[in-house]
Coordinates of C-alpha atoms in Angstrom, one line a residue:
X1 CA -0.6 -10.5 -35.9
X2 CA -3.2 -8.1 -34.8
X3 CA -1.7 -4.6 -33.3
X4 CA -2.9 -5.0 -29.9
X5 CA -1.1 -8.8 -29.8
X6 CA 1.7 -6.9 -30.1
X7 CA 1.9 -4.8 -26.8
X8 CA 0.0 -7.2 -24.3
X9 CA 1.0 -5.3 -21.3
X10 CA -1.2 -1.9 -22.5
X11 CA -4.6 -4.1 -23.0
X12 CA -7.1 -4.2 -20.5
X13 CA -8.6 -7.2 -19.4
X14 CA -11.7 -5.9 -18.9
X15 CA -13.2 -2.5 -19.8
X16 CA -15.8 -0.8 -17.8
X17 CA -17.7 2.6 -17.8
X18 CA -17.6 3.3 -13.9
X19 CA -16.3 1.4 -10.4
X20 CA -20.2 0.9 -9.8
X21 CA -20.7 -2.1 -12.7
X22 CA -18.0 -3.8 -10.2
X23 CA -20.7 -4.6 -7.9
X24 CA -19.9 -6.9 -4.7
X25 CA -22.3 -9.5 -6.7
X26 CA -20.1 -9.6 -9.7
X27 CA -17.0 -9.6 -8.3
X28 CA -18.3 -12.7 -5.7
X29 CA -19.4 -14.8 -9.1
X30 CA -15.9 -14.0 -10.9
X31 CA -13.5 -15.2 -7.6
X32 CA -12.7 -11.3 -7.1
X33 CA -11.6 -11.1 -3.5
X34 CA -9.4 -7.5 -3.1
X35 CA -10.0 -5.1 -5.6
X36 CA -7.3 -2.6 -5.8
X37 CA -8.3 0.4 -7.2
X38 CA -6.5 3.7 -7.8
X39 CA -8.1 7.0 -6.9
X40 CA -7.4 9.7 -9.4
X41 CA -9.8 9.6 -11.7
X42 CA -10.5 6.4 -10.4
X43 CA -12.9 6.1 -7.8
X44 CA -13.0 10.2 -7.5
X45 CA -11.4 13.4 -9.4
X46 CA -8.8 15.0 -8.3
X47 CA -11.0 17.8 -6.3
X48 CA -13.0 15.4 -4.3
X49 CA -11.1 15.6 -1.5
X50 CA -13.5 12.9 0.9
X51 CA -15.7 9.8 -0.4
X52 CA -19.2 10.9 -1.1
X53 CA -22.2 9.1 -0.5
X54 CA -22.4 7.1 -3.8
X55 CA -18.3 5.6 -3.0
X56 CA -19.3 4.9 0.6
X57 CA -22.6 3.0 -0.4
X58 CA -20.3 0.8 -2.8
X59 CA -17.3 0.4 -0.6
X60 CA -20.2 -0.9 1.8
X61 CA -21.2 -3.3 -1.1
X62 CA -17.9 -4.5 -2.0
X63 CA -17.8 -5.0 2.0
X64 CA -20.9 -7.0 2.7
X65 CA -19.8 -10.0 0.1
X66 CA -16.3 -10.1 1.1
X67 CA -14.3 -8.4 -1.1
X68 CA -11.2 -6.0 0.6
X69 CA -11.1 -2.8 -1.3
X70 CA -7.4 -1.1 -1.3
X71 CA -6.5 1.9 -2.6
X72 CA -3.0 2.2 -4.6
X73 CA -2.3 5.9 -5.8
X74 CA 0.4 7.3 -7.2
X75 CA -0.8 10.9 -5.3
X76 CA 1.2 12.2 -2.1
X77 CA -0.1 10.8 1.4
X78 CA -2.0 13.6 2.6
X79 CA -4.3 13.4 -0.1
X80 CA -4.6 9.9 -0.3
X81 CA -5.0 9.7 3.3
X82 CA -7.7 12.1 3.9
X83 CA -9.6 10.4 1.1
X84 CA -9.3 6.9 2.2
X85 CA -10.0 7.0 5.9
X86 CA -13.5 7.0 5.9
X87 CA -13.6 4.0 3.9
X88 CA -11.8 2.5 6.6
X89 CA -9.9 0.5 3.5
X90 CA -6.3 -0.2 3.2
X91 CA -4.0 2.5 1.5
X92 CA -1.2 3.2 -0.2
X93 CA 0.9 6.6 -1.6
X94 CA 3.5 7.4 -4.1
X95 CA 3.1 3.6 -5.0
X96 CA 5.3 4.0 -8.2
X97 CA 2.9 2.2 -10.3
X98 CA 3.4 0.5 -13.0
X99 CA 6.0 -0.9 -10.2
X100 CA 4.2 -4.1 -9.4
X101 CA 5.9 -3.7 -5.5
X102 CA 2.9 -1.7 -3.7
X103 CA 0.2 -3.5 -5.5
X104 CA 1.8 -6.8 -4.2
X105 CA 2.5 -5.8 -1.0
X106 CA -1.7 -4.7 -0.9
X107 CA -2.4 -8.3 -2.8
X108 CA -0.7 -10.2 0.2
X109 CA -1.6 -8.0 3.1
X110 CA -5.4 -8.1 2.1
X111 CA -5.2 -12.1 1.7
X112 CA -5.3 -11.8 -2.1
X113 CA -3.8 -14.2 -4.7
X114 CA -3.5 -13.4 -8.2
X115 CA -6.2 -15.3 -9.0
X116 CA -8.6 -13.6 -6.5
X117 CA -7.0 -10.1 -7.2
X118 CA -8.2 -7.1 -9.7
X119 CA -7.1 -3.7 -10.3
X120 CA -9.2 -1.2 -11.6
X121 CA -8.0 1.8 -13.3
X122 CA -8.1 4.7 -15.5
X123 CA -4.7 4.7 -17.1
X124 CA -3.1 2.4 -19.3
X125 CA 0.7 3.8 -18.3
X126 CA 0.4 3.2 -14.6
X127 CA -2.5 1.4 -13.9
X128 CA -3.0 -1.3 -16.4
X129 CA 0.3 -2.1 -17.1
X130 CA 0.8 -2.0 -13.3
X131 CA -1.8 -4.9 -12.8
X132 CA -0.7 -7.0 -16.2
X133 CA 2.8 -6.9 -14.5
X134 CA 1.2 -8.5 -11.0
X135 CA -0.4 -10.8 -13.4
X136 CA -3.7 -9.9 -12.0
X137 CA -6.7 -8.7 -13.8
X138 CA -6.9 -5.4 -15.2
X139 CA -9.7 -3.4 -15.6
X140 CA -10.0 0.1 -17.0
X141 CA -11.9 2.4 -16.6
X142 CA -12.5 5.8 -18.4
X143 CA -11.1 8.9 -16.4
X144 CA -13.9 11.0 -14.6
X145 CA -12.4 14.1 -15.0
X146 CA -10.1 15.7 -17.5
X147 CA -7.4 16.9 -14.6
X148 CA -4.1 14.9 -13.9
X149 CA -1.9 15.2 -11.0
X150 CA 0.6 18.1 -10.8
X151 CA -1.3 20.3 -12.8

């Protein structure tokens, strides 16, 4: 048995350099309909405190072939707040991930099934086991900066 067989719950379905290979074209021909993405190192380091250009244009992609973005962060709500509002998008603070409760409660308030559901990710411990516990698909991504929360 291979090491990886092993531990199921820490391997990535799917592995990806950035958000922006998750177009709204790719994620319309795989049955993605809610992406649930977290936002630390995520979609933006820890600094950016607002969406810039780049995250708004794809948000708008996602958007325009029917896929509901949601944000699920482990981060307080002020920060997650200020971030997420203009995206307009669902979301969701001190989500307790790998808990599978917030990213169920964003699956079912967004219309999503876990079939139609992915959550992309930069860390195996939260976000990736999070997602292989909702038995949705996980997809990790490599962290864009080298900060983590509550340093």
């Amino acid at each position: 048995m291979r090491r990886y067989e092993m531990f199921p719950l820490f391997v990535p379905d799917m592995k990806i350099e950035s958000i922006y290979e998750l177009t709204g074209e790719l994620l319309e021909a795989i049955n993605i309909k809610v992406l649930i993405a977290d936002l630390d190192n995520t979609i933006a380091k820890y600094e950016h405190e607002i969406p810039d250009e780049r995250v708004l244009r794809w948000a708008e992609d996602l958007a325009a072939h029917g896929v509901k973005l949601a944000v699920v962060s482990n981060n307080k709500r002020p920060r997650v707040e200020k971030f997420c509002t203009p995206l307009g998008i669902a979301h969701y603070w001190r989500s307790g991930k790998p808990s599978r409760k917030t990213i169920k409660k964003a699956m079912q308030t967004l219309g999503g099934t876990r079939e139609t559901t992915a959550l992309v990710g930069d860390k195996i411990v939260t976000d990736i086991i999070g997602a292989k516990r909702s038995r949705i698909l996980a997809i990790k991504v490599p962290p864009l900066g080298k900060r983590r929360m509550f340093e």
